[in-house]
XYZ file of C-alpha atoms in Angstrom:
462
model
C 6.283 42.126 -80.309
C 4.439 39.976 -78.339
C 4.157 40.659 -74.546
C 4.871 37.744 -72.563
C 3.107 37.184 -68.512
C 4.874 33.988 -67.024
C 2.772 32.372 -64.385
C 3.043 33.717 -61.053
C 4.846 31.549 -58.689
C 2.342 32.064 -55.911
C -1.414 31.882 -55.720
C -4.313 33.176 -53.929
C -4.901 32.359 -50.590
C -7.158 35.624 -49.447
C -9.254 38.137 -51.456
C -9.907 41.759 -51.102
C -12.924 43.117 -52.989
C -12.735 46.144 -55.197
C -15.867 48.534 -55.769
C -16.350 49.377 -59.401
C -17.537 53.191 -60.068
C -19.963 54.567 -62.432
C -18.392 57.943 -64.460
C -20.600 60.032 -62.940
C -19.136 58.957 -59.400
C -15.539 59.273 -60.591
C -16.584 63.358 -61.780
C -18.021 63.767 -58.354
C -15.462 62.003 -56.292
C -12.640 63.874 -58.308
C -14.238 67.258 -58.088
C -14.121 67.211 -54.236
C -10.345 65.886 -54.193
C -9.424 69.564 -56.322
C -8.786 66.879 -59.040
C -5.875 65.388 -57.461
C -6.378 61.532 -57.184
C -3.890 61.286 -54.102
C -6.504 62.901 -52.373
C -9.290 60.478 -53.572
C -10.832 57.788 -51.090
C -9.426 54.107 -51.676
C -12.830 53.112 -52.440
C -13.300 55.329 -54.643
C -10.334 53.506 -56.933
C -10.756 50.482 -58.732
C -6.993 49.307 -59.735
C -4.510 51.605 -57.848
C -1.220 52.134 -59.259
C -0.224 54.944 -56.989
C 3.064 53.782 -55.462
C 4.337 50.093 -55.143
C 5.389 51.171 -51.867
C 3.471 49.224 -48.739
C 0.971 48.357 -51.285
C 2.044 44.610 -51.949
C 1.004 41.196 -50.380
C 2.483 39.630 -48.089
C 3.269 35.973 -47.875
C 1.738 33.363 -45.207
C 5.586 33.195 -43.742
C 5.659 36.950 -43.203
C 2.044 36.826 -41.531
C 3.306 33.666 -39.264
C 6.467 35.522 -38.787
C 4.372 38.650 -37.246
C 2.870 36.183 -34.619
C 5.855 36.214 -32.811
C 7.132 39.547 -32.933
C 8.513 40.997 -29.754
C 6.792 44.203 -28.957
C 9.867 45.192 -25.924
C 10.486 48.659 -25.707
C 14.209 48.123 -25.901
C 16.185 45.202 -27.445
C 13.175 43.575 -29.024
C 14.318 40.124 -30.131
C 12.141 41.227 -33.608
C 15.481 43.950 -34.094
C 18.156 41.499 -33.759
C 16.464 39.013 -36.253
C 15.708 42.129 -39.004
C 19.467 42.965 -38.476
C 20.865 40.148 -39.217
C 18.811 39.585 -42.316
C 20.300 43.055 -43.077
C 23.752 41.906 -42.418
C 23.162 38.707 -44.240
C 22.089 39.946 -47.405
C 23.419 43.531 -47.919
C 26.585 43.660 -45.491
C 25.610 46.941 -43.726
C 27.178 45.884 -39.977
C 25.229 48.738 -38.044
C 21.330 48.915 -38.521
C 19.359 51.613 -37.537
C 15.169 51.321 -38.087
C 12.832 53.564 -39.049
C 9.361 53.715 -39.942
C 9.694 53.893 -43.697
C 12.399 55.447 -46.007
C 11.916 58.632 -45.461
C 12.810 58.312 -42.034
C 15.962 57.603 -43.251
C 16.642 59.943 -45.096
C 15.682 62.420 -42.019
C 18.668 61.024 -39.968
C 21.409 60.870 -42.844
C 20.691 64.799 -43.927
C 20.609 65.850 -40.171
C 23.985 63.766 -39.623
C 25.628 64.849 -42.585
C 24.819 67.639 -44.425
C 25.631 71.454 -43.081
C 24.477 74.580 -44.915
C 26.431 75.415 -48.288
C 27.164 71.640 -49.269
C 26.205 70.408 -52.516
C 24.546 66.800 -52.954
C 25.436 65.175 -56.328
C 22.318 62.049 -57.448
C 21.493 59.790 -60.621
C 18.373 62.217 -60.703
C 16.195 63.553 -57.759
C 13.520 62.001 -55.653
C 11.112 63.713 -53.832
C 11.480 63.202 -50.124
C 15.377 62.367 -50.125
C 16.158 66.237 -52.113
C 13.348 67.774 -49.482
C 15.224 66.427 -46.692
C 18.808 67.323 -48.422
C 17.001 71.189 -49.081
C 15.963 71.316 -45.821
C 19.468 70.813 -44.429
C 20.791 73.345 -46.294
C 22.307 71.677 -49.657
C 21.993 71.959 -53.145
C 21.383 68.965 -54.955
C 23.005 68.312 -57.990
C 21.362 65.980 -60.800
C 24.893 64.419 -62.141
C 22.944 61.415 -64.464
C 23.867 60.246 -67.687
C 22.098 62.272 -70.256
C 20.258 59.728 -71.882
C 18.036 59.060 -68.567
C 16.101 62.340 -69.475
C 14.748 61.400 -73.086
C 12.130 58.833 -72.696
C 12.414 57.244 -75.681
C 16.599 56.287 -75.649
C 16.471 52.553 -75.411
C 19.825 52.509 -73.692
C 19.879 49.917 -70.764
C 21.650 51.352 -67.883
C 19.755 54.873 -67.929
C 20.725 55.517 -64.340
C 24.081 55.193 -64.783
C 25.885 58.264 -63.115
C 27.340 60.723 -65.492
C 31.216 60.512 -64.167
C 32.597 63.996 -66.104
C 29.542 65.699 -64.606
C 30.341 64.147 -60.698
C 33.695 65.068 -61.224
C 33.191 68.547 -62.495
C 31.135 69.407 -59.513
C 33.805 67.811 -57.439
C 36.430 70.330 -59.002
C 33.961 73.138 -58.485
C 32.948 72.608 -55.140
C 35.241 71.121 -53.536
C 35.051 67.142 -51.867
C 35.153 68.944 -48.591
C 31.809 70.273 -49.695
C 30.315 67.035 -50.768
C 28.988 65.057 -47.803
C 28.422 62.135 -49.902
C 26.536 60.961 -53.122
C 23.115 59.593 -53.234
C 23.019 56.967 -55.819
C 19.360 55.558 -56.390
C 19.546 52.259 -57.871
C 17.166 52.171 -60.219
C 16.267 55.351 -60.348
C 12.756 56.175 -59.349
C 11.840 59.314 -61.148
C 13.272 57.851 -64.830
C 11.166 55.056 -64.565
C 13.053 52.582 -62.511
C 16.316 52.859 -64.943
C 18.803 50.718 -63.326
C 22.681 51.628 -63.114
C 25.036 49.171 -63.882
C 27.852 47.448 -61.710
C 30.545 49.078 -64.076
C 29.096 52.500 -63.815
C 28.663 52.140 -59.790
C 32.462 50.972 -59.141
C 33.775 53.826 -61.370
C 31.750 56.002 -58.569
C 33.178 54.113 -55.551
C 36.734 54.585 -57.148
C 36.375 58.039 -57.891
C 34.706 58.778 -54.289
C 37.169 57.014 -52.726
C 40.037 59.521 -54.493
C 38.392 62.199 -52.752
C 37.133 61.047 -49.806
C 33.748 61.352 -50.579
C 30.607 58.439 -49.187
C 28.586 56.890 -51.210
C 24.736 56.167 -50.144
C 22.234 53.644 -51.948
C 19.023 54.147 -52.513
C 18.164 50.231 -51.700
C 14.272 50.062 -51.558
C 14.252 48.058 -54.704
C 17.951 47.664 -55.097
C 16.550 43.902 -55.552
C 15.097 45.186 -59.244
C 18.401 46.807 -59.963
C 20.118 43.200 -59.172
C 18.070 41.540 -61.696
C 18.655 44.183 -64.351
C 22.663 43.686 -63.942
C 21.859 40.264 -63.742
C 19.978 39.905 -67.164
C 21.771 43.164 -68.903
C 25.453 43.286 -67.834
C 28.041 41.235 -69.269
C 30.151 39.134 -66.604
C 27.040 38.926 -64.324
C 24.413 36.702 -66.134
C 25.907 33.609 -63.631
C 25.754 35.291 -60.543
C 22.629 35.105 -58.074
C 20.551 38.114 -57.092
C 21.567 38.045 -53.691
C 25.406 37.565 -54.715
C 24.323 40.860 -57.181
C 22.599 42.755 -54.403
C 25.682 42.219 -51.869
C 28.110 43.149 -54.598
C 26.189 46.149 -54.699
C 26.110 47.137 -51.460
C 29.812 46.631 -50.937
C 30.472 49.548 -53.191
C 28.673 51.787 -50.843
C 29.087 53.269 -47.369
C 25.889 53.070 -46.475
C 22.369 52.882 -47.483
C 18.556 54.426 -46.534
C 15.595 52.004 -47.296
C 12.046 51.524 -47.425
C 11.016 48.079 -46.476
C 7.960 48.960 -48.194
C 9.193 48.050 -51.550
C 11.500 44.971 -51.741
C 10.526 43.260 -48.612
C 6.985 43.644 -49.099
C 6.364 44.987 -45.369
C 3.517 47.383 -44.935
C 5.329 49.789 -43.033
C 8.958 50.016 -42.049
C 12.769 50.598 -43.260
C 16.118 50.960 -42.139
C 19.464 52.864 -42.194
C 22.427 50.912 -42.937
C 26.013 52.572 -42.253
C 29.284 50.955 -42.109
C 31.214 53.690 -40.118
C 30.650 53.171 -36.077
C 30.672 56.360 -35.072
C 28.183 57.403 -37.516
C 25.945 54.392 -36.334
C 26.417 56.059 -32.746
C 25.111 59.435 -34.068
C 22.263 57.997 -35.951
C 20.980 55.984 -33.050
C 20.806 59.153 -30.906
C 18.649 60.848 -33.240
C 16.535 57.848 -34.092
C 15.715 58.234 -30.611
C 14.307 61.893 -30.938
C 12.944 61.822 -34.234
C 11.449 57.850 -34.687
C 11.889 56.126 -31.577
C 13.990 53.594 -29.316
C 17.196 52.305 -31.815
C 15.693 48.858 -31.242
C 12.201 49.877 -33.175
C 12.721 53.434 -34.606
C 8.853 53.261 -34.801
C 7.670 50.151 -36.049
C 6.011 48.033 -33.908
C 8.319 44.084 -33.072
C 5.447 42.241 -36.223
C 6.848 44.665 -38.283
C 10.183 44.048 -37.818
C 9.585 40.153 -38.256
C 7.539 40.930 -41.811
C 10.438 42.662 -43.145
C 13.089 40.235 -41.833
C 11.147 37.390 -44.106
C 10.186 39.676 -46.881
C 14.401 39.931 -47.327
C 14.851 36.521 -47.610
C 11.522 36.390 -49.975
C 12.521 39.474 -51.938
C 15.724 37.803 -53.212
C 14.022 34.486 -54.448
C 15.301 34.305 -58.262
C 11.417 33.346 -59.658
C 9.829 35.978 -57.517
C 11.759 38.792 -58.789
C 11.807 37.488 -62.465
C 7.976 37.070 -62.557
C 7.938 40.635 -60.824
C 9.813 42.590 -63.504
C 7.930 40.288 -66.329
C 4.415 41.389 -64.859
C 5.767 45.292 -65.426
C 7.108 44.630 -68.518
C 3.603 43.120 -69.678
C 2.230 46.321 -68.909
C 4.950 48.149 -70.877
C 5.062 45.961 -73.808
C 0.871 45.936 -74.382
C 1.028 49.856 -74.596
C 4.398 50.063 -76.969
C 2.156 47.554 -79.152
C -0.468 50.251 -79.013
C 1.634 53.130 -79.828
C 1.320 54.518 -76.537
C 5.026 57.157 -75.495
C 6.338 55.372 -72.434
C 9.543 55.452 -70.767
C 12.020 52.435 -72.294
C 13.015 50.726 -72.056
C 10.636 48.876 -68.897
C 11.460 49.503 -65.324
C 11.211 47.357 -62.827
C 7.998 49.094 -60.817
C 5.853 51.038 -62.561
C 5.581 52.015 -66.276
C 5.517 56.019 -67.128
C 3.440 57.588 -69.431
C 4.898 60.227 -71.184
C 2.289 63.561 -71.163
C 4.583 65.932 -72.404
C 4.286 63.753 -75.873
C 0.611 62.484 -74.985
C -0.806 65.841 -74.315
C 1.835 67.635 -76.764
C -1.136 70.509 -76.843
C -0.981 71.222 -73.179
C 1.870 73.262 -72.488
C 4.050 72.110 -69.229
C 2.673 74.959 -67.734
C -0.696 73.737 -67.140
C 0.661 70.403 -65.775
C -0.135 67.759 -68.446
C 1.245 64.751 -66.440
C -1.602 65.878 -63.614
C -3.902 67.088 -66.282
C -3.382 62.811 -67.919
C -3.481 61.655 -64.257
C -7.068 62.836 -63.636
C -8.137 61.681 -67.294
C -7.248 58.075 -67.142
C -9.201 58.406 -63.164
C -12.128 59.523 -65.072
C -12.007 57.255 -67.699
C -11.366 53.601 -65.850
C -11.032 54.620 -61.910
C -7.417 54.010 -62.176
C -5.160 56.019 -59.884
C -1.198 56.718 -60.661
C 0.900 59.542 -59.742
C 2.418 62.624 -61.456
C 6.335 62.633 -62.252
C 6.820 65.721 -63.864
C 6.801 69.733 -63.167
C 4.214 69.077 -59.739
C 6.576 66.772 -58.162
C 9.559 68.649 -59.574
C 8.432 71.507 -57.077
C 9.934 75.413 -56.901
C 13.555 76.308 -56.778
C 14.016 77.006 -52.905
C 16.356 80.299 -54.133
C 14.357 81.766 -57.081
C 10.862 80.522 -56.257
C 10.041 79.462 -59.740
C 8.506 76.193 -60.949
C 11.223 73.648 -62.050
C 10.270 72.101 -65.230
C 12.147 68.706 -66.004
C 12.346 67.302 -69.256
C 10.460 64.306 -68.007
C 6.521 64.902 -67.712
C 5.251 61.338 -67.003
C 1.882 59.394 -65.041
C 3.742 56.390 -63.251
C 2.019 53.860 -62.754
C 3.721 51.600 -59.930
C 2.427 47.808 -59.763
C 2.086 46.732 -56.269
C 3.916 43.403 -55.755
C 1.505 39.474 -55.887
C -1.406 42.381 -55.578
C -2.675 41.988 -59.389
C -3.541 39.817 -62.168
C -2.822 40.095 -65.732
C -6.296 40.884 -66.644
C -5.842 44.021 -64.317
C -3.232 45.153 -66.227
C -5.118 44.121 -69.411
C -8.144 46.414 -68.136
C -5.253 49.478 -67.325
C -3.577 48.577 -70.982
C -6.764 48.619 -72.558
C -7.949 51.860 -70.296
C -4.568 54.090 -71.043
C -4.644 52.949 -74.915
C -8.211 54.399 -74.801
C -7.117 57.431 -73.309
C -4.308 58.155 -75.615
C -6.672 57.524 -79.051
C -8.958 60.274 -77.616
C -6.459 62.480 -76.461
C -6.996 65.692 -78.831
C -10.616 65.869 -76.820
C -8.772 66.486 -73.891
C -9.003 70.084 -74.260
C -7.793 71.809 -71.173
C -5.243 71.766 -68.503
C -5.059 72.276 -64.508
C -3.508 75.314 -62.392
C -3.248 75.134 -58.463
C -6.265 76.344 -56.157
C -4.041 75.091 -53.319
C 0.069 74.758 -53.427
C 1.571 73.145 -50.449
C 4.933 74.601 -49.672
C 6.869 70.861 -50.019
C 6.392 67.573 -51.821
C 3.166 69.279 -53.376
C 1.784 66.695 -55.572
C 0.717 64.758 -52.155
C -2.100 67.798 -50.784
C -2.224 70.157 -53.747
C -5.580 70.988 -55.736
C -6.420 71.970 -59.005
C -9.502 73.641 -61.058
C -9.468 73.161 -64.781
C -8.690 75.383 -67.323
C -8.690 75.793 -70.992
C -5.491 74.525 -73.106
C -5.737 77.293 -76.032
């Protein structure tokens, strides 16, 4: 099959330059980072496919839009306007900011979850199960099945598993559900979207018991385009009808601005109930700041107001998902094990079939990470038994079936023949991959979200 790259429907207005290294200065820079390459230097990367998140370019209306942004300590004007683009396109009517998802996440666990409840998800993600863990919950991986086997072709993998949710519900108990996360797509499958169908058959069944629903919106955008191009009865519709149709089967939502809107920093909690809103606000105040900034500064509020409007434009998110796919589609052609089908961020590697002669143990995601740095100065992130963390209860490694590299394209960042050089870099990698000989084992284990600070020392395979 032959990958297609549409032209972009933007072009270059400003340059940033990137430093090429030599191998010997990849060895030495990776050595001193315990061979972790989140703990590289930027400059020591040439394309970096870390995250997508706060990574992408901005447009010359979100940098015009920053000019005026009202730095007041209370009531900035910069608030009002990024709440009403909230209002406008996802329907949330009380808006809470924060300085980036996570900060979200922080107020919804405090607010809602009590020691002993149980959290059911379409699959974990790291900070939003750290912050449910930390509140006292269990969370409760309730996806379909097929989202765990890289190689099903199916095309709503994040589809919630309905006879597992209600299961737990019977179980547990609704009274001991404070709501379910639903992450649309879902991150740690590869950006697997969940259909309309799927998500209404969770508001309905919620609903029966009482029991919220919360999005995962930062790129609840992607997820509009998938229903849009996948779902029967939807292929008319517009993304923004999509994403609002979306939304309206939820109770609230936590988001990262970073993604979608293409802000730098930044993200909000959406919540329909008012008295919730009134809690939320009071501890935006102790944990982020006033309820008018909640810690971004009035130009970032403005970039993320425009980058909503932007984010729903139907050729920007088309040429978005097509430039992923390319990826995707060059390193099927070269018989590379990826996650399918394509998400709409980042395409995943799949060590656990890559490195099939490292056992999990020895991390082969991490152990493939710090290859392909080696080889081509190209930086992803593990998604696999590092980021999967201990059990808080037994203290033992989790090991998920799903040991992948993600790599995560930054939005109007890069060009096809970046992705050409990564294609051409990772197909490398994966012809030589029975001389990759050994595997990693910690020298340093933070206590949470580990794959961010922890380092490694090599160590033989056999």
């Amino acid at each position: 099959m032959t990958a297609v790259y549409p032209a972009e429907p933007w072009r270059i207005k400003m340059v940033e330059p990137l430093r090429t290294t030599t191998r010997e200065e990849r060895e030495r820079a990776l050595r001193a980072a315990g061979y972790n390459p989140c703990l590289l230097r930027a400059e020591d990367v040439y394309i970096d496919l870390f995250t997508d998140s706060g990574t992408n370019a901005m447009s010359d209306l979100q940098w015009s839009a920053m000019m005026r942004g009202d730095e007041s300590y209370c009531g900035a004007a910069s608030f009002y306007r990024m709440r009403d683009a909230v209002r406008a396109h996802c329907g949330y009517e009380h808006v809470i900011p924060v300085h980036q998802g996570r900060g979200a996440e922080n107020l919804l666990s405090r607010m809602l979850i009590h020691p002993g409840h149980h959290v059911p998800g379409n699959m974990y993600f790291t900070t939003t199960r750290a912050h449910q863990e930390l509140n006292g919950s269990t969370f409760h991986d309730v996806i379909v099945d097929a989202a765990h086997d890289p190689a099903d072709e199916s095309p709503f993998k994040g589809d919630v598993d309905l006879a597992k949710l209600e299961k737990l519900i019977g179980e547990v108990g609704a009274d001991a559900i404070p709501y379910v996360c639903v992450g649309a797509p879902v991150n740690m499958a590869g950006g697997q979207p969940i259909s309309m169908d799927c998500l209404a058959r969770v508001r309905e069944l919620t609903a029966h018991h009482g029991i919220m629903v919360v999005l995962d919106a930062a790129r609840a955008v992607e997820n509009a385009y998938f229903v849009q191009q996948r779902e029967p009865g939807w292929s008319q519709r517009t993304i923004a009808d999509i994403l609002h149709a979306m939304c309206d089967l939820t109770d609230g939502a936590t988001m990262s601005a970073k993604k979608d809107s293409f802000a730098n920093i930044g993200g909000w909690l959406g919540l329909r109930d008012a008295d919730q809103a009134e809690q939320a606000r009071g501890l935006v105040v102790l944990y982020e700041g006033m309820h008018t900034y909640g810690g971004m500064a009035g130009r970032d509020m403005e970039a993320i107001a425009q980058g909503i409007v932007e984010s729903v434009q139907e050729d920007g998110i088309r040429a978005r998902v097509a430039q992923v796919a390319y990826l995707g589609q060059r390193l099927i052609d070269a018989g590379v094990p990826v996650v399918r089908p394509i998400g709409g961020h980042c395409v995943c590697l799949d060590a656990a079939a890559i490195l099939a002669h490292i056992p999990q143990r020895l991390f082969p995601a991490q152990t493939l990470l710090a290859e392909l740095y080696l080889h081509a100065g190209v930086r992803g992130v593990e998604r696999g038994i590092v980021s999967a963390g201990r059990d808080p209860v037994t203290g033992e490694n989790r090991a998920p079936a799903l040991e992948l590299v993600r790599l995560a394209i930054p939005r109007r960042v890069y060009t096809r023949a970046h992705l050409d050089a990564v294609a051409d870099a990772v197909t490398d990698l994966h012809r030589e991959r029975r001389a990759i000989t050994h595997g990693l084992r910690f020298t340093y284990e933070p206590r949470h979200l580990r794959f961010f600070q922890a380092r490694y020392e090599p160590v033989p395979a056999g």
